[in-house]
mmCIF file of C-alpha atoms in Angstrom:
data_model
loop_
_atom_site.group_PDB
_atom_site.id
_atom_site.type_symbol
_atom_site.label_atom_id
_atom_site.label_comp_id
_atom_site.label_asym_id
_atom_site.label_seq_id
_atom_site.Cartn_x
_atom_site.Cartn_y
_atom_site.Cartn_z
ATOM 1 C CA MET A 1 108.983 113.938 89.489
ATOM 2 C CA SER A 2 107.383 117.258 90.331
ATOM 3 C CA THR A 3 107.689 118.754 93.787
ATOM 4 C CA PRO A 4 104.393 118.841 95.721
ATOM 5 C CA SER A 5 103.003 122.307 96.310
ATOM 6 C CA LEU A 6 102.945 123.834 99.770
ATOM 7 C CA ALA A 7 99.154 123.489 99.869
ATOM 8 C CA SER A 8 99.327 119.791 99.047
ATOM 9 C CA ARG A 9 101.962 119.173 101.723
ATOM 10 C CA ARG A 10 100.164 121.072 104.506
ATOM 11 C CA LEU A 11 97.764 118.737 106.313
ATOM 12 C CA PRO A 12 94.340 120.285 107.123
ATOM 13 C CA ALA A 13 93.362 121.562 110.568
ATOM 14 C CA GLN A 14 90.569 118.978 110.858
ATOM 15 C CA PHE A 15 93.096 116.208 110.350
ATOM 16 C CA HIS A 16 95.336 117.617 113.081
ATOM 17 C CA LEU A 17 92.399 117.845 115.479
ATOM 18 C CA TRP A 18 91.501 114.190 114.886
ATOM 19 C CA TRP A 19 95.186 113.254 115.034
ATOM 20 C CA VAL A 20 95.559 114.739 118.535
ATOM 21 C CA VAL A 21 92.391 113.261 120.004
ATOM 22 C CA SER A 22 92.938 109.819 118.481
ATOM 23 C CA THR A 23 96.433 109.798 119.993
ATOM 24 C CA ILE A 24 95.107 110.620 123.451
ATOM 25 C CA SER A 25 92.370 108.007 123.079
ATOM 26 C CA ALA A 26 94.913 105.372 122.017
ATOM 27 C CA ALA A 27 96.977 106.137 125.126
ATOM 28 C CA GLY A 28 93.938 105.468 127.300
ATOM 29 C CA ASP A 29 93.164 102.238 125.448
ATOM 30 C CA SER A 30 96.757 101.031 125.820
ATOM 31 C CA MET A 31 96.787 101.837 129.519
ATOM 32 C CA LEU A 32 93.578 99.868 130.051
ATOM 33 C CA ALA A 33 94.673 96.926 127.884
ATOM 34 C CA PHE A 34 97.958 96.557 129.764
ATOM 35 C CA ALA A 35 96.202 96.846 133.120
ATOM 36 C CA LEU A 36 93.822 94.018 132.177
ATOM 37 C CA ILE A 37 96.605 91.729 130.914
ATOM 38 C CA TRP A 38 98.886 92.412 133.873
ATOM 39 C CA THR A 39 96.071 91.764 136.337
ATOM 40 C CA ALA A 40 95.337 88.528 134.470
ATOM 41 C CA THR A 41 98.960 87.331 134.802
ATOM 42 C CA SER A 42 98.451 87.062 138.560
ATOM 43 C CA ASN A 43 95.828 84.385 137.855
ATOM 44 C CA GLY A 44 98.101 82.174 135.741
ATOM 45 C CA PRO A 45 98.692 81.530 132.011
ATOM 46 C CA ALA A 46 95.132 80.298 131.423
ATOM 47 C CA ALA A 47 93.741 83.653 132.556
ATOM 48 C CA VAL A 48 96.154 85.506 130.261
ATOM 49 C CA ALA A 49 95.087 83.312 127.341
ATOM 50 C CA ILE A 50 91.380 83.888 128.027
ATOM 51 C CA VAL A 51 91.667 87.668 128.401
ATOM 52 C CA SER A 52 93.986 88.110 125.411
ATOM 53 C CA THR A 53 91.806 85.900 123.211
ATOM 54 C CA LEU A 54 88.601 87.734 124.123
ATOM 55 C CA ALA A 55 90.381 90.993 123.344
ATOM 56 C CA VAL A 56 90.783 89.849 119.717
ATOM 57 C CA VAL A 57 88.188 87.229 118.687
ATOM 58 C CA PRO A 58 85.100 89.543 118.790
ATOM 59 C CA ARG A 59 86.920 91.954 116.504
ATOM 60 C CA ILE A 60 87.476 89.224 113.937
ATOM 61 C CA LEU A 61 83.894 87.993 114.072
ATOM 62 C CA LEU A 62 82.284 91.442 113.890
ATOM 63 C CA MET A 63 84.770 93.495 111.868
ATOM 64 C CA LEU A 64 82.962 92.893 108.583
ATOM 65 C CA PHE A 65 79.702 94.212 110.072
ATOM 66 C CA GLY A 66 81.608 97.332 111.115
ATOM 67 C CA GLY A 67 82.923 97.735 107.574
ATOM 68 C CA ALA A 68 79.466 97.368 106.013
ATOM 69 C CA LEU A 69 77.941 99.862 108.452
ATOM 70 C CA GLY A 70 80.793 102.295 107.829
ATOM 71 C CA ASP A 71 80.159 102.232 104.079
ATOM 72 C CA ARG A 72 76.424 102.687 104.614
ATOM 73 C CA HIS A 73 76.382 105.482 107.188
ATOM 74 C CA GLY A 74 79.827 107.038 106.757
ATOM 75 C CA PRO A 75 82.900 106.604 109.016
ATOM 76 C CA ARG A 76 82.233 109.713 111.110
ATOM 77 C CA ARG A 77 78.628 108.824 111.941
ATOM 78 C CA LEU A 78 79.568 105.278 112.874
ATOM 79 C CA LEU A 79 82.412 106.535 115.060
ATOM 80 C CA ILE A 80 80.092 108.951 116.877
ATOM 81 C CA ALA A 81 77.640 106.147 117.686
ATOM 82 C CA THR A 82 80.274 103.630 118.785
ATOM 83 C CA THR A 83 82.211 106.185 120.831
ATOM 84 C CA ALA A 84 79.044 107.069 122.748
ATOM 85 C CA ILE A 85 78.480 103.361 123.445
ATOM 86 C CA GLN A 86 82.116 102.994 124.498
ATOM 87 C CA PHE A 87 81.752 105.821 127.010
ATOM 88 C CA ALA A 88 78.706 104.161 128.575
ATOM 89 C CA ALA A 89 80.408 100.754 128.669
ATOM 90 C CA LEU A 90 83.488 102.122 130.423
ATOM 91 C CA ALA A 91 81.305 103.819 133.032
ATOM 92 C CA VAL A 92 79.544 100.502 133.754
ATOM 93 C CA LEU A 93 82.835 98.568 133.908
ATOM 94 C CA ALA A 94 84.276 101.154 136.277
ATOM 95 C CA GLY A 95 81.402 100.534 138.665
ATOM 96 C CA LEU A 96 81.709 96.756 138.400
ATOM 97 C CA SER A 97 85.455 96.879 139.059
ATOM 98 C CA ILE A 98 84.718 98.004 142.616
ATOM 99 C CA VAL A 99 83.244 94.624 143.502
ATOM 100 C CA SER A 100 85.273 92.300 141.258
ATOM 101 C CA SER A 101 88.635 92.021 139.509
ATOM 102 C CA GLY A 102 88.628 88.273 138.883
ATOM 103 C CA VAL A 103 89.072 86.389 135.632
ATOM 104 C CA VAL A 104 85.365 86.596 134.712
ATOM 105 C CA PHE A 105 85.337 90.374 135.072
ATOM 106 C CA LEU A 106 88.640 90.784 133.198
ATOM 107 C CA ALA A 107 87.365 88.569 130.379
ATOM 108 C CA ALA A 108 84.091 90.508 130.202
ATOM 109 C CA ALA A 109 85.927 93.836 130.084
ATOM 110 C CA ALA A 110 88.282 92.630 127.336
ATOM 111 C CA GLY A 111 85.362 91.214 125.340
ATOM 112 C CA ALA A 112 83.223 94.341 125.654
ATOM 113 C CA THR A 113 85.996 96.666 124.507
ATOM 114 C CA ALA A 114 86.799 94.303 121.625
ATOM 115 C CA VAL A 115 83.185 94.277 120.392
ATOM 116 C CA ILE A 116 83.112 98.077 120.309
ATOM 117 C CA SER A 117 86.510 98.197 118.610
ATOM 118 C CA ALA A 118 85.255 95.861 115.860
ATOM 119 C CA PHE A 119 82.852 98.572 114.715
ATOM 120 C CA GLN A 120 85.241 101.465 115.340
ATOM 121 C CA GLN A 121 88.504 100.305 113.823
ATOM 122 C CA PRO A 122 87.695 100.169 110.071
ATOM 123 C CA ALA A 123 85.997 103.574 110.195
ATOM 124 C CA ALA A 124 88.838 105.077 112.250
ATOM 125 C CA VAL A 125 91.400 103.998 109.633
ATOM 126 C CA VAL A 126 89.329 105.362 106.738
ATOM 127 C CA LEU A 127 88.463 108.693 108.396
ATOM 128 C CA PRO A 128 91.931 110.312 107.968
ATOM 129 C CA ARG A 129 91.706 109.739 104.214
ATOM 130 C CA LEU A 130 88.479 111.752 104.212
ATOM 131 C CA LEU A 131 90.049 114.575 106.214
ATOM 132 C CA ILE A 132 92.928 115.292 103.805
ATOM 133 C CA THR A 133 92.563 117.537 100.762
ATOM 134 C CA HIS A 134 95.182 116.020 98.434
ATOM 135 C CA GLU A 135 95.807 112.352 97.718
ATOM 136 C CA ASP A 136 99.594 112.783 97.925
ATOM 137 C CA GLN A 137 99.120 113.627 101.629
ATOM 138 C CA PHE A 138 97.766 110.159 102.393
ATOM 139 C CA ALA A 139 100.989 108.253 103.093
ATOM 140 C CA ARG A 140 102.298 111.045 105.332
ATOM 141 C CA ALA A 141 98.968 111.377 107.143
ATOM 142 C CA LEU A 142 98.778 107.635 107.752
ATOM 143 C CA ALA A 143 102.383 107.537 108.959
ATOM 144 C CA ARG A 144 101.790 110.523 111.246
ATOM 145 C CA ILE A 145 98.789 108.846 112.855
ATOM 146 C CA SER A 146 100.656 105.557 113.103
ATOM 147 C CA GLY A 147 103.597 107.286 114.750
ATOM 148 C CA SER A 148 101.405 109.090 117.233
ATOM 149 C CA LEU A 149 99.593 105.851 118.076
ATOM 150 C CA HIS A 150 102.895 104.234 118.911
ATOM 151 C CA ALA A 151 103.802 107.267 121.012
ATOM 152 C CA ALA A 152 100.493 106.712 122.758
ATOM 153 C CA ARG A 153 101.506 103.109 123.427
ATOM 154 C CA ILE A 154 104.698 104.353 125.089
ATOM 155 C CA LEU A 155 102.708 106.696 127.290
ATOM 156 C CA GLY A 156 99.749 104.400 127.860
ATOM 157 C CA VAL A 157 101.669 101.210 128.597
ATOM 158 C CA GLY A 158 104.254 103.019 130.702
ATOM 159 C CA VAL A 159 101.575 104.758 132.741
ATOM 160 C CA GLY A 160 99.590 101.520 132.883
ATOM 161 C CA GLY A 161 102.548 99.629 134.337
ATOM 162 C CA LEU A 162 102.936 102.238 137.055
ATOM 163 C CA ALA A 163 99.227 102.873 137.636
ATOM 164 C CA ILE A 164 98.204 99.234 138.096
ATOM 165 C CA THR A 165 100.687 98.888 140.958
ATOM 166 C CA ALA A 166 99.347 101.948 142.802
ATOM 167 C CA LEU A 167 95.768 102.562 141.694
ATOM 168 C CA PRO A 168 92.560 100.498 141.583
ATOM 169 C CA LEU A 169 91.061 99.464 138.256
ATOM 170 C CA ILE A 170 88.196 101.914 138.700
ATOM 171 C CA THR A 171 90.639 104.818 138.317
ATOM 172 C CA ILE A 172 92.006 103.416 135.060
ATOM 173 C CA PHE A 173 88.495 102.821 133.693
ATOM 174 C CA GLY A 174 87.487 106.333 134.740
ATOM 175 C CA ALA A 175 90.493 107.973 133.064
ATOM 176 C CA ASN A 176 89.809 106.079 129.862
ATOM 177 C CA ALA A 177 86.149 107.105 129.937
ATOM 178 C CA ALA A 178 87.146 110.764 130.229
ATOM 179 C CA VAL A 179 89.355 110.466 127.160
ATOM 180 C CA VAL A 180 86.582 108.749 125.204
ATOM 181 C CA GLY A 181 84.268 111.606 126.111
ATOM 182 C CA LEU A 182 86.766 114.061 124.633
ATOM 183 C CA SER A 183 86.891 111.982 121.433
ATOM 184 C CA LEU A 184 83.119 112.160 121.163
ATOM 185 C CA VAL A 185 83.157 115.964 121.370
ATOM 186 C CA VAL A 186 85.790 116.201 118.611
ATOM 187 C CA LEU A 187 83.970 113.751 116.346
ATOM 188 C CA CYS A 188 80.846 115.890 116.584
ATOM 189 C CA SER A 189 82.832 118.978 115.525
ATOM 190 C CA ILE A 190 84.646 117.694 112.427
ATOM 191 C CA HIS A 191 83.088 117.159 108.994
ATOM 192 C CA PRO A 192 84.964 114.931 106.515
ATOM 193 C CA ARG A 193 84.877 116.135 102.913
ATOM 194 C CA SER A 194 83.645 112.744 101.607
ATOM 195 C CA ASP A 195 81.412 111.637 104.465
ATOM 196 C CA ARG A 196 78.361 111.520 102.215
ATOM 197 C CA ARG A 197 79.949 109.249 99.578
ATOM 198 C CA ARG A 198 78.692 105.890 100.754
ATOM 199 C CA ALA A 199 78.136 102.619 98.993
ATOM 200 C CA PRO A 200 74.527 101.414 98.755
ATOM 201 C CA ALA A 201 73.613 98.610 101.097
ATOM 202 C CA THR A 202 70.534 96.841 102.264
ATOM 203 C CA THR A 203 69.513 96.036 105.766
ATOM 204 C CA SER A 204 69.276 92.289 105.234
ATOM 205 C CA GLY A 205 71.807 89.804 106.508
ATOM 206 C CA ALA A 206 72.583 88.821 102.904
ATOM 207 C CA SER A 207 74.087 92.273 102.273
ATOM 208 C CA ILE A 208 76.794 91.574 104.834
ATOM 209 C CA TRP A 209 77.859 88.393 103.044
ATOM 210 C CA ALA A 210 77.587 90.215 99.716
ATOM 211 C CA ALA A 211 79.964 92.844 101.090
ATOM 212 C CA LEU A 212 82.410 90.105 102.087
ATOM 213 C CA ALA A 213 82.169 88.479 98.645
ATOM 214 C CA THR A 214 82.710 91.822 96.938
ATOM 215 C CA GLY A 215 85.739 92.596 99.055
ATOM 216 C CA ILE A 216 87.292 89.166 98.473
ATOM 217 C CA LYS A 217 86.662 89.504 94.730
ATOM 218 C CA SER A 218 88.403 92.882 94.710
ATOM 219 C CA VAL A 219 91.397 91.461 96.580
ATOM 220 C CA HIS A 220 91.576 88.526 94.151
ATOM 221 C CA GLU A 221 91.458 90.799 91.111
ATOM 222 C CA LEU A 222 94.214 92.973 92.553
ATOM 223 C CA ARG A 223 96.422 89.877 93.044
ATOM 224 C CA ILE A 224 97.633 90.943 96.487
ATOM 225 C CA TRP A 225 97.200 87.681 98.411
ATOM 226 C CA PRO A 226 100.984 87.246 98.989
ATOM 227 C CA LEU A 227 101.206 90.785 100.376
ATOM 228 C CA LEU A 228 98.248 90.111 102.669
ATOM 229 C CA ALA A 229 99.977 86.891 103.752
ATOM 230 C CA ALA A 230 103.038 88.963 104.664
ATOM 231 C CA VAL A 231 100.840 91.293 106.735
ATOM 232 C CA ALA A 232 99.259 88.297 108.482
ATOM 233 C CA LEU A 233 102.652 86.758 109.280
ATOM 234 C CA VAL A 234 104.091 90.012 110.639
ATOM 235 C CA CYS A 235 101.041 90.480 112.851
ATOM 236 C CA ALA A 236 101.249 86.847 113.970
ATOM 237 C CA ALA A 237 104.882 87.368 114.928
ATOM 238 C CA VAL A 238 104.666 90.783 116.584
ATOM 239 C CA LEU A 239 101.253 91.220 118.211
ATOM 240 C CA PRO A 240 101.235 88.062 120.393
ATOM 241 C CA THR A 241 104.848 88.721 121.333
ATOM 242 C CA VAL A 242 104.068 92.227 122.555
ATOM 243 C CA ALA A 243 100.684 91.386 124.102
ATOM 244 C CA VAL A 244 101.322 88.082 125.909
ATOM 245 C CA VAL A 245 104.849 86.720 125.432
ATOM 246 C CA MET A 246 106.691 89.749 126.813
ATOM 247 C CA PRO A 247 104.509 90.222 129.937
ATOM 248 C CA SER A 248 104.541 86.479 130.694
ATOM 249 C CA MET A 249 108.303 86.279 130.090
ATOM 250 C CA ALA A 250 108.801 89.246 132.415
ATOM 251 C CA ARG A 251 106.681 87.571 135.100
ATOM 252 C CA SER A 252 108.641 84.294 134.795
ATOM 253 C CA HIS A 253 111.968 86.188 135.067
ATOM 254 C CA GLY A 254 110.777 87.966 138.201
ATOM 255 C CA TRP A 255 110.738 91.392 136.568
ATOM 256 C CA THR A 256 108.397 94.115 137.844
ATOM 257 C CA ALA A 257 105.259 95.413 136.174
ATOM 258 C CA ALA A 258 107.083 98.642 135.315
ATOM 259 C CA GLN A 259 109.884 96.673 133.620
ATOM 260 C CA ALA A 260 107.316 94.617 131.709
ATOM 261 C CA GLY A 261 105.678 97.840 130.592
ATOM 262 C CA LEU A 262 109.045 99.138 129.375
ATOM 263 C CA LEU A 263 109.362 96.093 127.088
ATOM 264 C CA GLU A 264 106.211 97.064 125.234
ATOM 265 C CA ALA A 265 107.154 100.734 125.434
ATOM 266 C CA GLY A 266 110.498 99.847 123.812
ATOM 267 C CA TRP A 267 108.669 98.298 120.877
ATOM 268 C CA ALA A 268 106.464 101.367 120.620
ATOM 269 C CA THR A 269 109.526 103.642 120.735
ATOM 270 C CA GLY A 270 111.108 101.833 117.804
ATOM 271 C CA THR A 271 107.957 102.183 115.741
ATOM 272 C CA LEU A 272 107.600 105.830 116.756
ATOM 273 C CA VAL A 273 111.020 106.844 115.466
ATOM 274 C CA VAL A 274 110.408 105.323 112.036
ATOM 275 C CA THR A 275 106.803 106.397 111.584
ATOM 276 C CA LEU A 276 107.488 110.003 112.538
ATOM 277 C CA LEU A 277 110.405 110.047 110.108
ATOM 278 C CA ILE A 278 108.197 108.697 107.321
ATOM 279 C CA SER A 279 105.451 111.201 108.188
ATOM 280 C CA TYR A 280 107.784 114.025 107.199
ATOM 281 C CA THR A 281 109.965 112.471 104.479
ATOM 282 C CA GLY A 282 107.472 110.162 102.776
ATOM 283 C CA THR A 283 107.898 106.506 101.875
ATOM 284 C CA ILE A 284 110.820 104.878 100.062
ATOM 285 C CA PRO A 285 110.097 104.557 96.326
ATOM 286 C CA LYS A 286 111.760 101.129 96.004
ATOM 287 C CA GLN A 287 109.227 99.087 97.987
ATOM 288 C CA VAL A 288 111.198 95.844 98.136
ATOM 289 C CA VAL A 289 113.666 97.363 100.626
ATOM 290 C CA PRO A 290 111.187 98.151 103.458
ATOM 291 C CA MET A 291 108.693 95.379 102.728
ATOM 292 C CA VAL A 292 111.340 92.652 102.861
ATOM 293 C CA GLY A 293 113.870 94.329 105.148
ATOM 294 C CA GLY A 294 111.327 95.158 107.858
ATOM 295 C CA PRO A 295 110.235 91.553 108.519
ATOM 296 C CA ALA A 296 113.865 90.399 108.279
ATOM 297 C CA LEU A 297 114.842 92.836 111.045
ATOM 298 C CA ILE A 298 111.928 91.611 113.194
ATOM 299 C CA CYS A 299 113.101 88.032 112.687
ATOM 300 C CA ALA A 300 116.652 88.846 113.831
ATOM 301 C CA ALA A 301 115.515 90.846 116.889
ATOM 302 C CA LEU A 302 113.075 88.207 118.141
ATOM 303 C CA ALA A 303 115.628 85.428 117.648
ATOM 304 C CA ALA A 304 118.149 87.402 119.706
ATOM 305 C CA MET A 305 115.544 88.029 122.427
ATOM 306 C CA ALA A 306 115.141 84.255 122.782
ATOM 307 C CA LEU A 307 118.676 84.151 124.204
ATOM 308 C CA PRO A 308 119.340 84.836 127.923
ATOM 309 C CA VAL A 309 119.306 88.638 128.037
ATOM 310 C CA SER A 310 119.134 91.352 130.669
ATOM 311 C CA VAL A 311 116.266 93.800 131.006
ATOM 312 C CA PRO A 312 118.074 96.633 129.131
ATOM 313 C CA ALA A 313 119.049 94.246 126.300
ATOM 314 C CA ALA A 314 115.479 92.942 126.063
ATOM 315 C CA ILE A 315 114.161 96.515 125.852
ATOM 316 C CA ALA A 316 116.678 97.340 123.092
ATOM 317 C CA LEU A 317 115.705 94.237 121.110
ATOM 318 C CA SER A 318 112.059 95.105 121.579
ATOM 319 C CA ALA A 319 112.804 98.560 120.143
ATOM 320 C CA LEU A 320 114.497 96.955 117.116
ATOM 321 C CA THR A 321 111.389 94.818 116.642
ATOM 322 C CA GLY A 322 109.386 98.033 116.603
ATOM 323 C CA VAL A 323 111.718 99.560 114.009
ATOM 324 C CA GLY A 324 111.223 96.569 111.730
ATOM 325 C CA THR A 325 107.468 96.649 112.273
ATOM 326 C CA ALA A 326 107.211 100.325 111.349
ATOM 327 C CA ILE A 327 109.477 100.012 108.310
ATOM 328 C CA PHE A 328 107.120 97.350 106.972
ATOM 329 C CA THR A 329 103.747 98.818 107.955
ATOM 330 C CA THR A 330 104.387 102.425 106.898
ATOM 331 C CA HIS A 331 104.990 101.208 103.362
ATOM 332 C CA ILE A 332 102.526 98.374 102.924
ATOM 333 C CA ALA A 333 99.531 100.060 104.608
ATOM 334 C CA PRO A 334 99.173 103.055 102.247
ATOM 335 C CA ALA A 335 100.007 100.850 99.253
ATOM 336 C CA LEU A 336 97.148 98.457 100.057
ATOM 337 C CA LEU A 337 94.647 101.153 101.022
ATOM 338 C CA ARG A 338 95.230 103.049 97.778
ATOM 339 C CA MET A 339 94.101 99.926 95.919
ATOM 340 C CA ALA A 340 90.701 99.916 97.661
ATOM 341 C CA PRO A 341 87.726 100.660 95.372
ATOM 342 C CA PRO A 342 86.243 104.083 96.278
ATOM 343 C CA ASP A 343 82.844 102.647 97.264
ATOM 344 C CA GLN A 344 84.361 99.882 99.414
ATOM 345 C CA LEU A 345 86.817 101.800 101.584
ATOM 346 C CA THR A 346 85.540 100.692 104.983
ATOM 347 C CA ARG A 347 84.731 97.119 103.910
ATOM 348 C CA PHE A 348 88.163 96.761 102.313
ATOM 349 C CA GLN A 349 89.739 98.018 105.531
ATOM 350 C CA SER A 350 87.661 95.584 107.582
ATOM 351 C CA LEU A 351 88.971 92.677 105.511
ATOM 352 C CA MET A 352 92.557 93.868 105.989
ATOM 353 C CA ALA A 353 91.925 94.206 109.712
ATOM 354 C CA ILE A 354 90.700 90.600 109.841
ATOM 355 C CA VAL A 355 93.904 89.527 108.104
ATOM 356 C CA GLN A 356 95.843 91.347 110.819
ATOM 357 C CA LEU A 357 93.818 90.077 113.779
ATOM 358 C CA ALA A 358 93.015 86.452 112.933
ATOM 359 C CA PRO A 359 96.549 84.980 113.172
ATOM 360 C CA PRO A 360 97.269 86.551 116.602
ATOM 361 C CA ALA A 361 93.890 85.306 117.852
ATOM 362 C CA LEU A 362 94.845 81.754 116.952
ATOM 363 C CA LEU A 363 98.323 82.054 118.445
ATOM 364 C CA ASN A 364 97.692 84.021 121.642
ATOM 365 C CA SER A 365 96.669 80.975 123.680
ATOM 366 C CA PRO A 366 99.493 78.572 122.695
ATOM 367 C CA LEU A 367 102.128 81.292 122.923
ATOM 368 C CA ALA A 368 100.788 82.426 126.300
ATOM 369 C CA ALA A 369 100.930 78.814 127.496
ATOM 370 C CA LEU A 370 104.537 78.438 126.311
ATOM 371 C CA SER A 371 105.798 81.695 127.797
ATOM 372 C CA GLY A 372 103.727 81.345 130.966
ATOM 373 C CA THR A 373 105.333 77.972 131.759
ATOM 374 C CA GLY A 374 108.909 79.198 131.406
ATOM 375 C CA ARG A 375 109.361 78.446 127.698
ATOM 376 C CA GLY A 376 109.325 82.010 126.442
ATOM 377 C CA SER A 377 112.432 81.341 124.331
ATOM 378 C CA VAL A 378 110.548 78.702 122.351
ATOM 379 C CA ALA A 379 107.694 81.142 121.757
ATOM 380 C CA LEU A 380 110.134 83.796 120.542
ATOM 381 C CA ILE A 381 111.847 81.376 118.141
ATOM 382 C CA ILE A 382 108.447 80.499 116.666
ATOM 383 C CA THR A 383 107.521 84.157 116.154
ATOM 384 C CA ALA A 384 110.964 84.894 114.670
ATOM 385 C CA GLY A 385 110.350 82.140 112.121
ATOM 386 C CA MET A 386 107.007 83.688 111.148
ATOM 387 C CA ALA A 387 108.676 87.069 110.619
ATOM 388 C CA GLY A 388 111.220 85.420 108.332
ATOM 389 C CA ALA A 389 108.389 83.799 106.377
ATOM 390 C CA ALA A 390 106.768 87.247 106.037
ATOM 391 C CA ALA A 391 109.905 88.568 104.329
ATOM 392 C CA VAL A 392 109.724 85.705 101.812
ATOM 393 C CA ALA A 393 105.989 86.274 101.186
ATOM 394 C CA ALA A 394 106.495 90.019 100.659
ATOM 395 C CA ALA A 395 109.293 89.391 98.163
ATOM 396 C CA HIS A 396 107.082 86.937 96.272
ATOM 397 C CA GLY A 397 104.121 89.343 96.284
ATOM 398 C CA LEU A 398 106.165 92.245 94.927
ATOM 399 C CA HIS A 399 107.656 90.030 92.230
ATOM 400 C CA GLN A 400 104.196 88.757 91.277
ATOM 401 C CA LYS A 401 102.761 92.263 90.952
ATOM 402 C CA LYS A 402 105.759 93.398 88.925
ATOM 403 C CA SER A 403 105.361 90.417 86.585
ATOM 404 C CA ALA A 404 101.630 91.111 86.253
ATOM 405 C CA ALA A 405 102.290 94.760 85.393
ATOM 406 C CA ILE A 406 104.605 93.960 82.459
ATOM 407 C CA PRO A 407 101.938 92.384 80.201
ATOM 408 C CA GLU A 408 99.522 95.236 81.027
ATOM 409 C CA GLU A 409 102.132 97.803 79.974
ATOM 410 C CA ARG A 410 102.787 95.922 76.741
ATOM 411 C CA THR A 411 99.062 95.732 76.001
ATOM 412 C CA ALA A 412 98.660 99.462 76.556
ATOM 413 C CA ALA A 413 101.640 100.193 74.320
ATOM 414 C CA GLN A 414 100.230 98.006 71.534
ATOM 415 C CA ALA A 415 96.856 99.703 71.831
#
C-alpha cells in the first residue's frame, strides 16, 4: 500500500473553517437540547416523552425532503437557507420563553428545531465531502468532525446543566442564536468544489417519492441491509439512553442537573477520544473488529450500568458506551457513504439518517416511561440487548458482503 502524499493528507482550509463553526454550533444545539429535556423532567415522564419524541419525529418525516432539496440546490445553498430560518426561529422562541416555559412551549421548541434539522442534517453530512480535495481524506475528515461534535456535546451539555440551574431559557436561546448567526456568515464565505454537481429533480410531489424509490433501490443493490440494521440497533440502544434514560434515571436517584449533564458528557468524552484518534490514524483495515466489537462493548457497558452504581461509576460506564459507539460509527459511516451514487449523495444520506432516527423515535416514549417511574435498570437491560443484536447484525452483514464479493472476483478473473 502506497503512503499518501503530504498534499493528500493535509485537509483544506475551507474544511477547517467549517469544522470549527460546525463544532461551535453543535455545542449550542446540545446546550439547548439538554435545557429543554431537563426542564421537561420537572413536569413528569409524560412531558419528557412528548418533548423527546417531537425532537425526533419531524426529522424522520421530513428528512427525505431535505435530501431531495440538497441534491437539487446543493448542500451549501440549502444550509444557508435553513440556517437563516433557524436564526429567526430561535429569536422568536427566545421572546416566547419570557412568558412561558410549560410543556406546550417546550414541545413547540423541540418540534421547531427538529423540523429545521430535518432539512439541515443530510446536507451538513455531505458538505465535508465536497470541501476535501482527495478522496483518501474522507474517513479522517468525517472522524475529525465526529470527534469535534462529541467534544461539543461535552461542552454544550456540561454548560447546559449548569446554565439551566442559574439562567433563564431566554439566555440559552439567545446564545444559540448568536452561534447560528456565526454559522451563517461562514456558510456564505465557503465554496465547495462540487456544489454545482446536482442531480436533476422536478418540483412535483412525485419526484420526492421517486427519490425515495431510487435510494431504496440503490441500498438493495448494494446488499447493505444487515449493516443498516446494525446502525439502527446501535442508535436504538444509545440515543434514547443518552437523551431520556440517563436524565430520568438521574432525577429518580436524586442526582443534580450538573451530575445528569456529566453522564451525557461522559458518553461524549468516550466518543471524543476514539474519533480524534481515528481522525489522525485512519480506520482499521479489518472492519469486523470495530463493527462487531463496538456494539459488543456498548452492550457490556449498558448492562453494567443497570446495576446499582454510584455517580462516578455511572459516568465511567457512560464513557465506555461512548467508546463503543465511536469505534462502530467511525468505521461504518465512511464505508456506507462511499457506496452512495455520486448523484444521490444527499438523498442517500437522508435515508441513512432515517435509519438512525426512526428506532429512537419509537423507543423514546416507552423507555422514558420505564426510567421515569423508577425502572431505569429495565430500560438499560433492553438497550443492552439491542446493542448485542447490533453486533450480530454487523457480523452477518460483513459476512454477506464478503460472500457476495467472491463470485464477482471470480467472474472478473474469468473475463
